[in-house]
Amino acid sequence: MKKGLVISCLLATVALLSFKTNKIQFAIPKGWPKPVYDFGKNPLSLNKVELGRMLFYDPVLSRDSTTSCASCHSPFNAFTHVDHDLSHGINDRIGKRNSPALMNLAWSSSFMWDGSINHLDVQSLAPITNPLEMDESLPNVIRKLQSNTRYPNLFYKAYGDSVITGQHLLQALSQFMLTLVSKNAKYDSVMRKQAAFTEQESKGYALYKQHCASCHTEPLFTNYSFENNGLYVDNTLNDSGRMAITKLPIDSLKFKVPTLRNLKYSYPYMHDGRFKHLGQVLNHYAMGIQRTPTLATQLQKGVFMNNEEKFYLISFLATLNDKTFVSNTAYGFPKKYFEQSEGL
Amino acid sequence: MLLRPLLLICLFCCAQVVVAQHLNLRFVPTWGGKPVDAEKYYKLPSGDSLQITNFRCYISAISLSVNGKIVYREPNSYHLLDMAEPTTLQLRLSNIPKYDAIHFSIGVDSIMSVSGAHGGDLDPEKGMYWAWQSGYINFKVEGNSNLCNTRRNEFQFHIGGYAGKDNALVQVTLRNVDAPNAMTIEIPLDKWLQQIDLRQQHTIMSPSAEAVQLAKQLAATLNIQQQ
């Protein structure tokens, strides 16, 4: 009787411990704000992150099994699609906006260029179901995964249940994306007092603070607001931005302020990928601003910079490139899962 | 050793006393007072006809009251009704006190609409969640009519929206003085659809003032079916 009790206690402890060791604590970099994402409702675990990573790289999420999340969000490009102004989906269908770079998503209060998505967990639904992207339905993805040889087991490992649900699928994708934290650029080392800016970078930092910081706020280099930064309207797209969601005229031509981190890897720039080089972006702010009623107040007076100043600013922006982020193998293609597979 | 069964019997008796009653709730989408048949064509007063192929609807925040005072709130109260799956139309409330009115919402509240992916009836895989702009679809009515100048004469009402002026969550209160243990709530889709000019209005698939209006109109038609 006693022996049985002792054994069952031991077993319970072992089970509890193994469950605990699987847990991951989300680390908030020093000096950064509290994340917006509620980890209490979707606590990170190694198995869930691994499941999410596999799903992220698996084209099975698309209707014809050709396009994965990583197709437009490649790790080498800070999780965006380099060289494509507009993202493209299955059968080379072209979307209407530039795919955003994915990083530091735990701090983001809305998603998409127009903020149409209000929570990271439901973000993946949009590209999965958009006819111009993966053109698939959630119930069909679940059917495919459920009949797959590997996924029921991976879901069991992650959730203790091999029956795949939409909630578990979406939350696992969130878990992987939440781990994509870029915090090791030179800028971060300087802030941690482990490195120093060069003279050019210091001058650039001062210019950044003067001209850019009110929207591209440190340390995430965005304030997550929606602003009209004075781009002329591309009449092949006629994209009104945030107004399409809120229906408010004051939101006309406003788009989410993107982060300035990892610009080296994530070109082209702007919601429609119209600028290939940072120089073009700075020229836009210096000379190209269109005065429409919803133009950001910060840009009303114009941003005057000479060539020297532009050079300094670009030097500073380069300190926001995080090589460890784009080369982190923990974020990369999960080879070990796909190796045994037939189709890939 | 004898104590244990005795204790169990005691507990069982107590439970019997505490479990005052239950309520079997049944929701029925109807046309002319009869359950809607998805195969059937219904005549409109104008002589035109229509078919209702799909009706799905969230019922949430069910509560009971006596003299206007809430005496019971169903925990985790989110139910997806689907005309095509009769078992989803039956709900059971257990351990309820005496009551004289029932309250519930049609749709999903804003808190659940902004807090990520949920499970059970709220799982986005149920097809009642907008992918391109976050938020639940509170109810769907789909079908076809010769009045609709659309592909295959289809009408599609996907009514939802949780924010600001476009909040389409609507509350229903039904008084039922007899407080029985079984109640059938009629959703008279004939009354609702006849308020809509299907020639003009046949496709709503995003939050809008029109959607809010249609949600209010649906809420106003619900009634307790007299036995």
PDB file of N, CA and C in Angstrom, chain A residues 116-119 121-122 125-126 129 138-139 142 165-167 170-171 245 247, chain B residues 113-119 123-125 129 131-134 162 166 207-208:
ATOM      1  N   SER A 116      -5.273  45.356 -39.362  1.00  0.00           N
ATOM      2  CA  SER A 116      -6.551  44.639 -39.453  1.00  0.00           C
ATOM      3  C   SER A 116      -6.628  43.470 -38.483  1.00  0.00           C
ATOM      4  N   ILE A 117      -5.492  43.008 -38.019  1.00  0.00           N
ATOM      5  CA  ILE A 117      -5.485  41.844 -37.128  1.00  0.00           C
ATOM      6  C   ILE A 117      -5.163  42.308 -35.704  1.00  0.00           C
ATOM      7  N   ASN A 118      -5.968  41.866 -34.745  1.00  0.00           N
ATOM      8  CA  ASN A 118      -5.844  42.413 -33.393  1.00  0.00           C
ATOM      9  C   ASN A 118      -5.068  41.548 -32.418  1.00  0.00           C
ATOM     10  N   HIS A 119      -4.592  40.384 -32.857  1.00  0.00           N
ATOM     11  CA  HIS A 119      -3.896  39.486 -31.922  1.00  0.00           C
ATOM     12  C   HIS A 119      -3.009  38.538 -32.724  1.00  0.00           C
ATOM     13  N   ASP A 121      -2.274  35.500 -32.275  1.00  0.00           N
ATOM     14  CA  ASP A 121      -2.815  34.145 -32.456  1.00  0.00           C
ATOM     15  C   ASP A 121      -3.710  34.025 -33.688  1.00  0.00           C
ATOM     16  N   VAL A 122      -4.360  35.090 -34.078  1.00  0.00           N
ATOM     17  CA  VAL A 122      -5.259  34.993 -35.232  1.00  0.00           C
ATOM     18  C   VAL A 122      -4.638  35.574 -36.505  1.00  0.00           C
ATOM     19  N   LEU A 125      -4.230  33.210 -39.630  1.00  0.00           N
ATOM     20  CA  LEU A 125      -5.443  32.913 -40.403  1.00  0.00           C
ATOM     21  C   LEU A 125      -5.486  33.705 -41.706  1.00  0.00           C
ATOM     22  N   ALA A 126      -4.996  34.942 -41.644  1.00  0.00           N
ATOM     23  CA  ALA A 126      -5.118  35.828 -42.809  1.00  0.00           C
ATOM     24  C   ALA A 126      -4.347  35.296 -44.012  1.00  0.00           C
ATOM     25  N   THR A 129      -5.743  31.886 -45.426  1.00  0.00           N
ATOM     26  CA  THR A 129      -7.006  31.881 -46.174  1.00  0.00           C
ATOM     27  C   THR A 129      -7.054  32.868 -47.335  1.00  0.00           C
ATOM     28  N   LEU A 138      -8.857  26.766 -42.816  1.00  0.00           N
ATOM     29  CA  LEU A 138      -8.348  26.183 -41.573  1.00  0.00           C
ATOM     30  C   LEU A 138      -8.824  24.733 -41.388  1.00  0.00           C
ATOM     31  N   PRO A 139     -10.121  24.436 -41.595  1.00  0.00           N
ATOM     32  CA  PRO A 139     -10.545  23.038 -41.441  1.00  0.00           C
ATOM     33  C   PRO A 139      -9.777  22.093 -42.376  1.00  0.00           C
ATOM     34  N   ILE A 142      -6.296  21.449 -41.058  1.00  0.00           N
ATOM     35  CA  ILE A 142      -6.381  20.512 -39.931  1.00  0.00           C
ATOM     36  C   ILE A 142      -6.569  19.082 -40.438  1.00  0.00           C
ATOM     37  N   THR A 165      -6.566  20.923 -33.193  1.00  0.00           N
ATOM     38  CA  THR A 165      -7.615  21.954 -33.219  1.00  0.00           C
ATOM     39  C   THR A 165      -7.045  23.233 -33.823  1.00  0.00           C
ATOM     40  N   GLY A 166      -7.945  24.090 -34.260  1.00  0.00           N
ATOM     41  CA  GLY A 166      -7.520  25.374 -34.806  1.00  0.00           C
ATOM     42  C   GLY A 166      -6.771  26.188 -33.757  1.00  0.00           C
ATOM     43  N   GLN A 167      -7.284  26.158 -32.542  1.00  0.00           N
ATOM     44  CA  GLN A 167      -6.656  26.918 -31.461  1.00  0.00           C
ATOM     45  C   GLN A 167      -5.204  26.473 -31.248  1.00  0.00           C
ATOM     46  N   LEU A 170      -2.924  27.486 -34.240  1.00  0.00           N
ATOM     47  CA  LEU A 170      -2.628  28.917 -34.299  1.00  0.00           C
ATOM     48  C   LEU A 170      -1.723  29.334 -33.144  1.00  0.00           C
ATOM     49  N   GLN A 171      -1.977  28.774 -31.966  1.00  0.00           N
ATOM     50  CA  GLN A 171      -1.146  29.160 -30.818  1.00  0.00           C
ATOM     51  C   GLN A 171       0.277  28.624 -30.943  1.00  0.00           C
ATOM     52  N   ILE A 245     -10.017  49.743 -42.779  1.00  0.00           N
ATOM     53  CA  ILE A 245     -10.412  48.987 -41.589  1.00  0.00           C
ATOM     54  C   ILE A 245     -11.326  49.829 -40.701  1.00  0.00           C
ATOM     55  N   LYS A 247     -12.743  52.807 -41.469  1.00  0.00           N
ATOM     56  CA  LYS A 247     -13.689  53.604 -42.262  1.00  0.00           C
ATOM     57  C   LYS A 247     -13.680  55.074 -41.863  1.00  0.00           C
TER      58      LYS A 247
ATOM     59  N   SER B 113     -13.183  38.665 -28.668  1.00  0.00           N
ATOM     60  CA  SER B 113     -12.828  39.018 -30.043  1.00  0.00           C
ATOM     61  C   SER B 113     -11.423  39.594 -30.159  1.00  0.00           C
ATOM     62  N   VAL B 114     -10.869  40.041 -29.024  1.00  0.00           N
ATOM     63  CA  VAL B 114      -9.533  40.659 -29.113  1.00  0.00           C
ATOM     64  C   VAL B 114      -8.470  39.863 -28.373  1.00  0.00           C
ATOM     65  N   SER B 115      -8.814  38.646 -27.904  1.00  0.00           N
ATOM     66  CA  SER B 115      -7.830  37.950 -27.066  1.00  0.00           C
ATOM     67  C   SER B 115      -7.331  36.647 -27.673  1.00  0.00           C
ATOM     68  N   GLY B 116      -7.218  36.624 -28.994  1.00  0.00           N
ATOM     69  CA  GLY B 116      -6.507  35.516 -29.613  1.00  0.00           C
ATOM     70  C   GLY B 116      -7.377  34.350 -30.012  1.00  0.00           C
ATOM     71  N   ALA B 117      -6.731  33.175 -30.139  1.00  0.00           N
ATOM     72  CA  ALA B 117      -7.431  31.982 -30.621  1.00  0.00           C
ATOM     73  C   ALA B 117      -7.979  31.199 -29.441  1.00  0.00           C
ATOM     74  N   HIS B 118      -9.274  30.951 -29.452  1.00  0.00           N
ATOM     75  CA  HIS B 118      -9.896  30.191 -28.374  1.00  0.00           C
ATOM     76  C   HIS B 118     -10.287  28.807 -28.880  1.00  0.00           C
ATOM     77  N   GLY B 119     -10.661  27.938 -27.933  1.00  0.00           N
ATOM     78  CA  GLY B 119     -11.016  26.568 -28.306  1.00  0.00           C
ATOM     79  C   GLY B 119     -12.518  26.338 -28.270  1.00  0.00           C
ATOM     80  N   ASP B 123     -13.427  28.098 -31.474  1.00  0.00           N
ATOM     81  CA  ASP B 123     -12.248  27.792 -32.292  1.00  0.00           C
ATOM     82  C   ASP B 123     -12.430  28.381 -33.701  1.00  0.00           C
ATOM     83  N   PRO B 124     -11.420  29.138 -34.181  1.00  0.00           N
ATOM     84  CA  PRO B 124     -11.560  29.721 -35.524  1.00  0.00           C
ATOM     85  C   PRO B 124     -11.799  28.692 -36.627  1.00  0.00           C
ATOM     86  N   GLU B 125     -11.493  27.427 -36.348  1.00  0.00           N
ATOM     87  CA  GLU B 125     -11.740  26.404 -37.380  1.00  0.00           C
ATOM     88  C   GLU B 125     -13.234  26.198 -37.629  1.00  0.00           C
ATOM     89  N   TYR B 129     -15.032  32.984 -37.827  1.00  0.00           N
ATOM     90  CA  TYR B 129     -14.052  34.008 -37.478  1.00  0.00           C
ATOM     91  C   TYR B 129     -13.547  34.631 -38.770  1.00  0.00           C
ATOM     92  N   ALA B 131     -10.960  36.097 -41.134  1.00  0.00           N
ATOM     93  CA  ALA B 131      -9.515  35.954 -41.236  1.00  0.00           C
ATOM     94  C   ALA B 131      -8.839  37.270 -41.596  1.00  0.00           C
ATOM     95  N   TRP B 132      -9.443  38.058 -42.455  1.00  0.00           N
ATOM     96  CA  TRP B 132      -8.780  39.239 -43.014  1.00  0.00           C
ATOM     97  C   TRP B 132      -8.879  40.434 -42.084  1.00  0.00           C
ATOM     98  N   GLN B 133      -9.838  40.407 -41.177  1.00  0.00           N
ATOM     99  CA  GLN B 133      -9.974  41.487 -40.200  1.00  0.00           C
ATOM    100  C   GLN B 133     -10.506  40.837 -38.945  1.00  0.00           C
ATOM    101  N   SER B 134      -9.710  40.870 -37.872  1.00  0.00           N
ATOM    102  CA  SER B 134     -10.021  40.062 -36.698  1.00  0.00           C
ATOM    103  C   SER B 134     -11.418  40.306 -36.160  1.00  0.00           C
ATOM    104  N   TYR B 162     -17.209  44.068 -33.474  1.00  0.00           N
ATOM    105  CA  TYR B 162     -17.205  44.205 -32.020  1.00  0.00           C
ATOM    106  C   TYR B 162     -16.805  45.601 -31.552  1.00  0.00           C
ATOM    107  N   ASP B 166     -19.665  49.927 -34.827  1.00  0.00           N
ATOM    108  CA  ASP B 166     -19.977  48.710 -35.581  1.00  0.00           C
ATOM    109  C   ASP B 166     -20.162  47.485 -34.682  1.00  0.00           C
ATOM    110  N   PRO B 207     -18.096  44.261 -40.835  1.00  0.00           N
ATOM    111  CA  PRO B 207     -18.794  45.101 -39.864  1.00  0.00           C
ATOM    112  C   PRO B 207     -19.264  46.399 -40.512  1.00  0.00           C
ATOM    113  N   SER B 208     -20.471  46.829 -40.193  1.00  0.00           N
ATOM    114  CA  SER B 208     -21.002  48.066 -40.761  1.00  0.00           C
ATOM    115  C   SER B 208     -22.252  48.467 -39.985  1.00  0.00           C
TER     116      SER B 208
END
